Every structure is written in structure tokens, then in C-alpha cells.
Amino acid sequence: DLSLKDYEHFLETIPESFYCEQVNIDADVNSDCQPLCYLIGIQGKTLVSKKDISKAIFYLKNTEKFERVSIALDEAVPGQWKLSFYLYSYWTLASFSCSGVWFGKEKIKNLYGLEYGRIFKQEKHEQAVAQMRDEFYQKGFLNARIHEKIQRDYTDKTVDIALKITKGARFTVGTISLCVFDDGKESKEKQDLLEAIQLYTFKQLENAWYKQRTLDQVKQEVLAHLNREGYPFAQVSYKDNIDYEESKVNLVLHIQLNKYLKTVINGNHFFSQQQLQEHMMRGSENLWPISERVCVHEIKELYQQKGFLDVEVTHENQVDLWTFSIIEGYRYHLSDIEFE
């Protein structure tokens, strides 16, 4: 197996050098072995060393045409050896075609990823087809079907791939509803917040094409808004209810508010308040209670990475309110580098 190093054991069992009377080269495909003779570089009636065989194996491996090679060394008469190579080729991709779509065929070929004449592996083929299905799904073609036709030519170990694609109807977003998990305490501020989120998601998604990228963008905007309004540990997710008859996806937006904590940042000019809040609170939903000192350290480190080496950060803690005051100071620039 050329992907392993088990040929090293074979080299240990043969003489350091020997007189090779005859070299035989054969392969499971392509009976014309003249190019292989040049590649292997070993001829009959010459003195052959282990290094010569190792070099031949190296070249065979790096052609990426052969997955296995069988090597036999037989002593026909005392002092005269016959060296035989038998090569097992990889299956290679001969052609690829797709039908059923008018536009985007080039992109589909790029998604497939396997190049003509390169090694064909079934698992990579299945991964590529699964990626295509996911691409259609991400764009709202939830009924997309890909029929695969794989033809193998055993004479030259090549594979022809033909895909027939049925995209089906493109789905749109249907109803949009909110499901909120919180502490159960009602307030006008919280009600206004959730109504604003409901209105925003409705405007962005009503009757829009169902696209995963759009859903992710809306989700990030909702999280950023919750962060600004004092819910930095909120979690947002979607639940899809697919209506195949109407070609619609009814969405339920799950919002888990978690702990309320309003943060106010003063004195910042280089970074926005949203950038600083997101940096401080990243991943902290799993680390609550997070301390003000940790947040101060995170702010200072972020500024220092941008050259504000003298930055000062202080904090004031009230119930459900953290206030951070920043004196950014001078931003240092690298003016010269000296090597000693």
C-alpha cells in the first residue's frame, strides 16, 4: 500500500545490492509499460541496490496514479535475480456532467470538487453530493433531489459521473412567531423590547425567500439588540415548521433572555460600545457570574492590542448596571525595527 510505509519491511528482507538479470513490469490497466520503465528507472543486467528500489517506489507514489504496488524478487539461478513490479491503479474521474438546471452549472462543478483525471474516492463523492444538497437547502430549495448515475469502466479504471438535479419549488418564509423564556417578570420595557424584535423580524423575513444566510443575519441583529438593551447572555434559535404543500417555512423564534445586566461604557472613541460589549461578554453565558475585573482586563487587553499601551479602565457597579469609564490615552505606532 503506497499510502503506508509497509514497503520498508520488504526492503529489510532483500540484499543491500544484487545483480538483476531481468525486470518485469505489469499493471492492472494500461498494458503499455514503456513509460513505467522510465519512471521506475531500473533495467535488467545491472547492479541494483535498495536505494534504487526505494527511489522507484517514491516516484510511483508521487504520480498519484497507483494505490498499491506488488514487488517480487526471485533468484532464478544462484547470483542472478529477477525483479518484478505489478502496479494497481487508482480509480480516476473521467467525466462529470449535471442536468436539470439552467444556471449555475459551473458552480455545481466547483462544489463537486473532484477534477478530471484525479483520484476518485466514493466517500469524497458522497460528501460532495451532500454538500450540493445542503447548498440547495440553504437557498430554500427544500425539495431538491439529486439522482446519481455512476458508470465504471473496468478496463481502464475510470469513472463517469452524471447528476440529474430536480430543484423543485423555492420555499418562502410563512408565519413568524416568538417564544420567549425568561424569569416571568412582566415590565413595559421588556414588552416594548419583544414587540420591537417581533416587528424587525417580520419586516426582514415576511414572504422572503427562505435562506439560511438571511436567517443567520437576522439572528445576529437580534442578539446585538438584546445585548444593547441589557441582555448580553441572551440565546436565540429558530425552529422550522415546513409546509411542503404550500412551499412555506413557518418560523418560531426562540429567545432565552437569561440574566439582565445593563452595561454602560464612557470615554471610548476607537471602539464602539457594541464592539466592547460583545468582546467582554463573548462566551460568558457559561461563566456566570463574571466579575467586573475580568471585563476591565478584557477591555484593556483589546485596547493594548491596538497600540493603546497606557489605557486606563475603571468600573462602577450598581444593581443590574455596570458602568465602565475609559481613558484611551496615546496610541503608539511602530516607527522602526532594528535587528542585532
CSV table of N, CA and C in Angstrom, one decimal, residues 231-333:
chain,number,residue,atom,x,y,z
A,231,TYR,N,-29.4,42.5,27.8
A,231,TYR,CA,-29.4,41.0,27.9
A,231,TYR,C,-28.2,40.5,27.1
A,232,PRO,N,-27.0,40.6,27.7
A,232,PRO,CA,-25.8,40.2,27.0
A,232,PRO,C,-25.7,38.7,26.9
A,233,PHE,N,-26.4,37.9,27.7
A,233,PHE,CA,-26.3,36.5,27.8
A,233,PHE,C,-27.5,35.8,27.1
A,234,ALA,N,-28.3,36.6,26.3
A,234,ALA,CA,-29.4,36.0,25.6
A,234,ALA,C,-29.0,35.0,24.6
A,235,GLN,N,-29.9,34.0,24.4
A,235,GLN,CA,-29.7,33.0,23.3
A,235,GLN,C,-30.8,33.0,22.4
A,236,VAL,N,-30.5,32.9,21.1
A,236,VAL,CA,-31.6,32.9,20.0
A,236,VAL,C,-31.4,31.8,19.1
A,237,SER,N,-32.5,31.1,18.8
A,237,SER,CA,-32.5,30.0,17.8
A,237,SER,C,-33.8,30.0,17.1
A,238,TYR,N,-33.8,29.2,16.0
A,238,TYR,CA,-35.0,29.1,15.2
A,238,TYR,C,-35.5,27.7,15.2
A,239,LYS,N,-36.8,27.5,15.1
A,239,LYS,CA,-37.4,26.2,14.9
A,239,LYS,C,-38.2,26.3,13.6
A,240,ASP,N,-37.9,25.4,12.6
A,240,ASP,CA,-38.6,25.4,11.3
A,240,ASP,C,-39.7,24.5,11.3
A,241,ASN,N,-40.9,25.0,10.9
A,241,ASN,CA,-42.1,24.1,10.6
A,241,ASN,C,-42.3,24.2,9.1
A,242,ILE,N,-42.0,23.1,8.4
A,242,ILE,CA,-42.0,23.1,7.0
A,242,ILE,C,-43.4,22.7,6.5
A,243,ASP,N,-44.0,23.5,5.6
A,243,ASP,CA,-45.3,23.2,5.0
A,243,ASP,C,-44.9,22.9,3.5
A,244,TYR,N,-44.8,21.6,3.2
A,244,TYR,CA,-44.4,21.2,1.9
A,244,TYR,C,-45.5,21.5,0.9
A,245,GLU,N,-46.8,21.5,1.3
A,245,GLU,CA,-47.9,21.7,0.3
A,245,GLU,C,-47.9,23.1,-0.2
A,246,GLU,N,-47.6,24.1,0.7
A,246,GLU,CA,-47.7,25.5,0.4
A,246,GLU,C,-46.3,26.0,0.0
A,247,SER,N,-45.2,25.2,0.2
A,247,SER,CA,-43.8,25.6,-0.1
A,247,SER,C,-43.5,26.8,0.8
A,248,LYS,N,-43.8,26.7,2.1
A,248,LYS,CA,-43.5,27.7,3.0
A,248,LYS,C,-42.8,27.1,4.3
A,249,VAL,N,-42.1,28.0,5.0
A,249,VAL,CA,-41.5,27.6,6.2
A,249,VAL,C,-42.0,28.5,7.3
A,250,ASN,N,-42.7,28.0,8.3
A,250,ASN,CA,-43.2,28.8,9.4
A,250,ASN,C,-42.2,28.8,10.5
A,251,LEU,N,-41.7,30.0,10.9
A,251,LEU,CA,-40.6,30.1,11.9
A,251,LEU,C,-41.1,30.4,13.3
A,252,VAL,N,-40.5,29.8,14.2
A,252,VAL,CA,-40.7,30.1,15.6
A,252,VAL,C,-39.3,30.6,16.2
A,253,LEU,N,-39.2,31.8,16.6
A,253,LEU,CA,-38.0,32.4,17.1
A,253,LEU,C,-38.0,32.2,18.6
A,254,HIS,N,-37.0,31.3,19.0
A,254,HIS,CA,-36.9,31.0,20.5
A,254,HIS,C,-35.9,32.0,21.1
A,255,ILE,N,-36.3,32.7,22.1
A,255,ILE,CA,-35.4,33.7,22.7
A,255,ILE,C,-35.4,33.4,24.2
A,256,GLN,N,-34.2,33.1,24.7
A,256,GLN,CA,-33.9,32.9,26.1
A,256,GLN,C,-33.1,34.1,26.6
A,257,LEU,N,-33.8,34.9,27.4
A,257,LEU,CA,-33.2,36.2,27.8
A,257,LEU,C,-32.1,36.0,28.9
A,258,ASN,N,-32.2,35.0,29.8
A,258,ASN,CA,-31.2,34.9,30.8
A,258,ASN,C,-31.1,36.1,31.7
A,259,LYS,N,-30.0,36.3,32.3
A,259,LYS,CA,-29.9,37.4,33.3
A,259,LYS,C,-29.8,38.8,32.7
A,260,TYR,N,-30.5,39.7,33.3
A,260,TYR,CA,-30.5,41.1,32.9
A,260,TYR,C,-29.2,41.8,33.5
A,261,LEU,N,-28.5,42.5,32.6
A,261,LEU,CA,-27.3,43.2,33.0
A,261,LEU,C,-27.1,44.3,32.0
A,262,LYS,N,-27.3,45.5,32.4
A,262,LYS,CA,-27.1,46.7,31.6
A,262,LYS,C,-25.7,47.2,31.7
A,263,THR,N,-25.0,47.4,30.6
A,263,THR,CA,-23.6,47.9,30.7
A,263,THR,C,-23.5,49.2,30.0
A,264,VAL,N,-22.9,50.2,30.6
A,264,VAL,CA,-22.7,51.5,30.0
A,264,VAL,C,-21.2,51.7,29.9
A,265,ILE,N,-20.7,52.2,28.8
A,265,ILE,CA,-19.3,52.4,28.6
A,265,ILE,C,-19.1,53.9,28.2
A,266,ASN,N,-18.2,54.6,28.9
A,266,ASN,CA,-17.9,56.0,28.7
A,266,ASN,C,-16.5,56.2,28.3
A,267,GLY,N,-16.2,57.2,27.5
A,267,GLY,CA,-14.8,57.5,27.1
A,267,GLY,C,-14.3,56.8,26.0
A,268,ASN,N,-15.0,55.9,25.4
A,268,ASN,CA,-14.5,55.1,24.3
A,268,ASN,C,-14.7,55.9,23.0
A,269,HIS,N,-13.6,55.9,22.1
A,269,HIS,CA,-13.7,56.5,20.8
A,269,HIS,C,-13.2,55.6,19.7
A,270,PHE,N,-12.2,54.8,20.0
A,270,PHE,CA,-11.6,53.9,19.0
A,270,PHE,C,-12.6,52.7,18.7
A,271,PHE,N,-13.1,52.1,19.8
A,271,PHE,CA,-14.1,51.1,19.7
A,271,PHE,C,-15.5,51.6,20.0
A,272,SER,N,-16.5,51.0,19.3
A,272,SER,CA,-17.9,51.3,19.6
A,272,SER,C,-18.3,50.6,20.9
A,273,GLN,N,-19.4,51.0,21.5
A,273,GLN,CA,-19.9,50.4,22.7
A,273,GLN,C,-20.3,48.9,22.4
A,274,GLN,N,-20.9,48.7,21.2
A,274,GLN,CA,-21.3,47.4,20.8
A,274,GLN,C,-20.1,46.4,20.7
A,275,GLN,N,-19.0,46.9,20.1
A,275,GLN,CA,-17.8,46.1,19.9
A,275,GLN,C,-17.2,45.7,21.3
A,276,LEU,N,-17.2,46.7,22.2
A,276,LEU,CA,-16.6,46.4,23.5
A,276,LEU,C,-17.5,45.4,24.3
A,277,GLN,N,-18.8,45.6,24.2
A,277,GLN,CA,-19.8,44.7,24.9
A,277,GLN,C,-19.6,43.3,24.4
A,278,GLU,N,-19.6,43.2,23.1
A,278,GLU,CA,-19.5,41.8,22.5
A,278,GLU,C,-18.2,41.2,22.9
A,279,HIS,N,-17.1,42.0,23.0
A,279,HIS,CA,-15.8,41.4,23.3
A,279,HIS,C,-15.8,41.0,24.8
A,280,MET,N,-16.4,41.8,25.7
A,280,MET,CA,-16.4,41.4,27.1
A,280,MET,C,-17.2,40.2,27.4
A,281,MET,N,-18.4,40.1,26.7
A,281,MET,CA,-19.3,39.1,27.1
A,281,MET,C,-19.2,37.8,26.3
A,282,ARG,N,-18.3,37.7,25.3
A,282,ARG,CA,-18.2,36.6,24.4
A,282,ARG,C,-18.0,35.3,25.3
A,283,GLY,N,-18.9,34.3,25.1
A,283,GLY,CA,-18.8,33.0,25.8
A,283,GLY,C,-19.1,33.1,27.3
A,284,SER,N,-19.4,34.3,27.8
A,284,SER,CA,-19.6,34.4,29.3
A,284,SER,C,-20.9,33.8,29.8
A,285,GLU,N,-21.8,33.4,28.9
A,285,GLU,CA,-23.1,32.8,29.4
A,285,GLU,C,-22.8,31.5,30.1
A,286,ASN,N,-21.6,30.9,29.8
A,286,ASN,CA,-21.2,29.7,30.5
A,286,ASN,C,-20.3,29.9,31.7
A,287,LEU,N,-20.0,31.2,32.0
A,287,LEU,CA,-19.1,31.5,33.0
A,287,LEU,C,-19.7,32.4,34.1
A,288,TRP,N,-21.0,32.6,34.1
A,288,TRP,CA,-21.6,33.5,35.0
A,288,TRP,C,-21.5,32.9,36.4
A,289,PRO,N,-21.2,33.7,37.5
A,289,PRO,CA,-21.1,35.1,37.5
A,289,PRO,C,-19.7,35.6,37.0
A,290,ILE,N,-19.7,36.5,36.0
A,290,ILE,CA,-18.5,37.0,35.5
A,290,ILE,C,-18.2,38.3,36.4
A,291,SER,N,-16.9,38.5,36.7
A,291,SER,CA,-16.6,39.7,37.5
A,291,SER,C,-16.2,40.9,36.7
A,292,GLU,N,-16.4,42.1,37.4
A,292,GLU,CA,-16.1,43.3,36.7
A,292,GLU,C,-14.6,43.4,36.3
A,293,ARG,N,-13.7,42.8,37.2
A,293,ARG,CA,-12.3,42.8,37.0
A,293,ARG,C,-11.9,42.1,35.7
A,294,VAL,N,-12.7,41.0,35.4
A,294,VAL,CA,-12.4,40.3,34.1
A,294,VAL,C,-12.8,41.1,33.0
A,295,CYS,N,-13.9,41.9,33.1
A,295,CYS,CA,-14.3,42.8,32.0
A,295,CYS,C,-13.3,43.9,31.8
A,296,VAL,N,-12.8,44.5,32.9
A,296,VAL,CA,-11.8,45.5,32.8
A,296,VAL,C,-10.5,45.0,32.1
A,297,HIS,N,-10.1,43.8,32.5
A,297,HIS,CA,-8.9,43.1,31.8
A,297,HIS,C,-9.2,42.9,30.3
A,298,GLU,N,-10.4,42.5,30.0
A,298,GLU,CA,-10.7,42.2,28.6
A,298,GLU,C,-10.6,43.6,27.8
A,299,ILE,N,-11.2,44.6,28.3
A,299,ILE,CA,-11.2,45.9,27.6
A,299,ILE,C,-9.7,46.4,27.5
A,300,LYS,N,-8.9,46.4,28.5
A,300,LYS,CA,-7.6,46.9,28.5
A,300,LYS,C,-6.8,46.0,27.5
A,301,GLU,N,-6.9,44.7,27.5
A,301,GLU,CA,-6.2,43.9,26.6
A,301,GLU,C,-6.5,44.2,25.1
A,302,LEU,N,-7.8,44.4,24.8
A,302,LEU,CA,-8.3,44.8,23.5
A,302,LEU,C,-7.6,46.1,23.0
A,303,TYR,N,-7.6,47.1,23.9
A,303,TYR,CA,-7.0,48.4,23.5
A,303,TYR,C,-5.5,48.2,23.3
A,304,GLN,N,-4.9,47.5,24.2
A,304,GLN,CA,-3.4,47.3,24.1
A,304,GLN,C,-3.0,46.6,22.8
A,305,GLN,N,-3.8,45.7,22.3
A,305,GLN,CA,-3.5,45.0,21.1
A,305,GLN,C,-3.5,46.0,19.9
A,306,LYS,N,-4.2,47.1,20.1
A,306,LYS,CA,-4.3,48.1,19.0
A,306,LYS,C,-3.3,49.3,19.3
A,307,GLY,N,-2.4,49.2,20.3
A,307,GLY,CA,-1.4,50.2,20.5
A,307,GLY,C,-1.7,51.2,21.6
A,308,PHE,N,-2.8,51.0,22.3
A,308,PHE,CA,-3.1,51.9,23.4
A,308,PHE,C,-2.5,51.4,24.7
A,309,LEU,N,-1.2,51.5,24.8
A,309,LEU,CA,-0.5,50.8,25.9
A,309,LEU,C,-0.7,51.5,27.2
A,310,ASP,N,-1.1,52.7,27.3
A,310,ASP,CA,-1.4,53.4,28.6
A,310,ASP,C,-2.8,53.5,28.9
A,311,VAL,N,-3.7,52.7,28.3
A,311,VAL,CA,-5.1,52.8,28.5
A,311,VAL,C,-5.5,52.6,30.0
A,312,GLU,N,-6.4,53.3,30.5
A,312,GLU,CA,-6.9,53.2,31.9
A,312,GLU,C,-8.4,52.9,31.8
A,313,VAL,N,-8.8,51.9,32.6
A,313,VAL,CA,-10.2,51.5,32.7
A,313,VAL,C,-10.7,51.3,34.1
A,314,THR,N,-11.7,52.0,34.5
A,314,THR,CA,-12.3,51.9,35.8
A,314,THR,C,-13.7,51.5,35.7
A,315,HIS,N,-14.3,51.0,36.8
A,315,HIS,CA,-15.7,50.5,36.7
A,315,HIS,C,-16.4,50.9,38.0
A,316,GLU,N,-17.7,51.0,37.8
A,316,GLU,CA,-18.6,51.2,38.9
A,316,GLU,C,-19.8,50.2,38.9
A,317,ASN,N,-20.1,49.6,40.0
A,317,ASN,CA,-21.0,48.5,40.0
A,317,ASN,C,-22.3,48.9,40.8
A,318,GLN,N,-23.5,48.8,40.1
A,318,GLN,CA,-24.7,49.0,40.8
A,318,GLN,C,-25.6,47.8,40.5
A,319,VAL,N,-26.8,47.7,41.0
A,319,VAL,CA,-27.7,46.6,40.8
A,319,VAL,C,-28.1,46.5,39.4
A,320,ASP,N,-27.7,45.4,38.7
A,320,ASP,CA,-28.1,45.2,37.3
A,320,ASP,C,-27.5,46.3,36.4
A,321,LEU,N,-26.5,47.0,36.8
A,321,LEU,CA,-25.9,48.1,36.0
A,321,LEU,C,-24.4,48.1,36.2
A,322,TRP,N,-23.6,48.0,35.2
A,322,TRP,CA,-22.2,48.1,35.2
A,322,TRP,C,-21.8,49.3,34.4
A,323,THR,N,-21.0,50.2,34.9
A,323,THR,CA,-20.5,51.4,34.2
A,323,THR,C,-19.0,51.3,34.1
A,324,PHE,N,-18.5,51.4,32.9
A,324,PHE,CA,-17.0,51.4,32.7
A,324,PHE,C,-16.6,52.7,32.1
A,325,SER,N,-15.5,53.3,32.7
A,325,SER,CA,-15.0,54.6,32.2
A,325,SER,C,-13.6,54.3,31.6
A,326,ILE,N,-13.4,54.8,30.4
A,326,ILE,CA,-12.1,54.5,29.7
A,326,ILE,C,-11.4,55.8,29.4
A,327,ILE,N,-10.1,55.9,29.7
A,327,ILE,CA,-9.2,56.9,29.2
A,327,ILE,C,-8.2,56.2,28.3
A,328,GLU,N,-8.5,56.4,27.0
A,328,GLU,CA,-7.7,55.7,26.0
A,328,GLU,C,-6.3,56.0,26.0
A,329,GLY,N,-5.9,57.3,26.1
A,329,GLY,CA,-4.5,57.7,26.1
A,329,GLY,C,-4.0,57.7,24.7
A,330,TYR,N,-2.6,57.7,24.6
A,330,TYR,CA,-2.0,57.8,23.3
A,330,TYR,C,-1.8,56.5,22.6
A,331,ARG,N,-2.0,56.5,21.3
A,331,ARG,CA,-1.9,55.2,20.5
A,331,ARG,C,-0.4,55.2,20.0
A,332,TYR,N,0.3,54.2,20.4
A,332,TYR,CA,1.7,54.1,19.9
A,332,TYR,C,1.8,53.4,18.6
A,333,HIS,N,2.7,53.8,17.7
A,333,HIS,CA,2.9,53.3,16.4
A,333,HIS,C,4.3,52.7,16.3
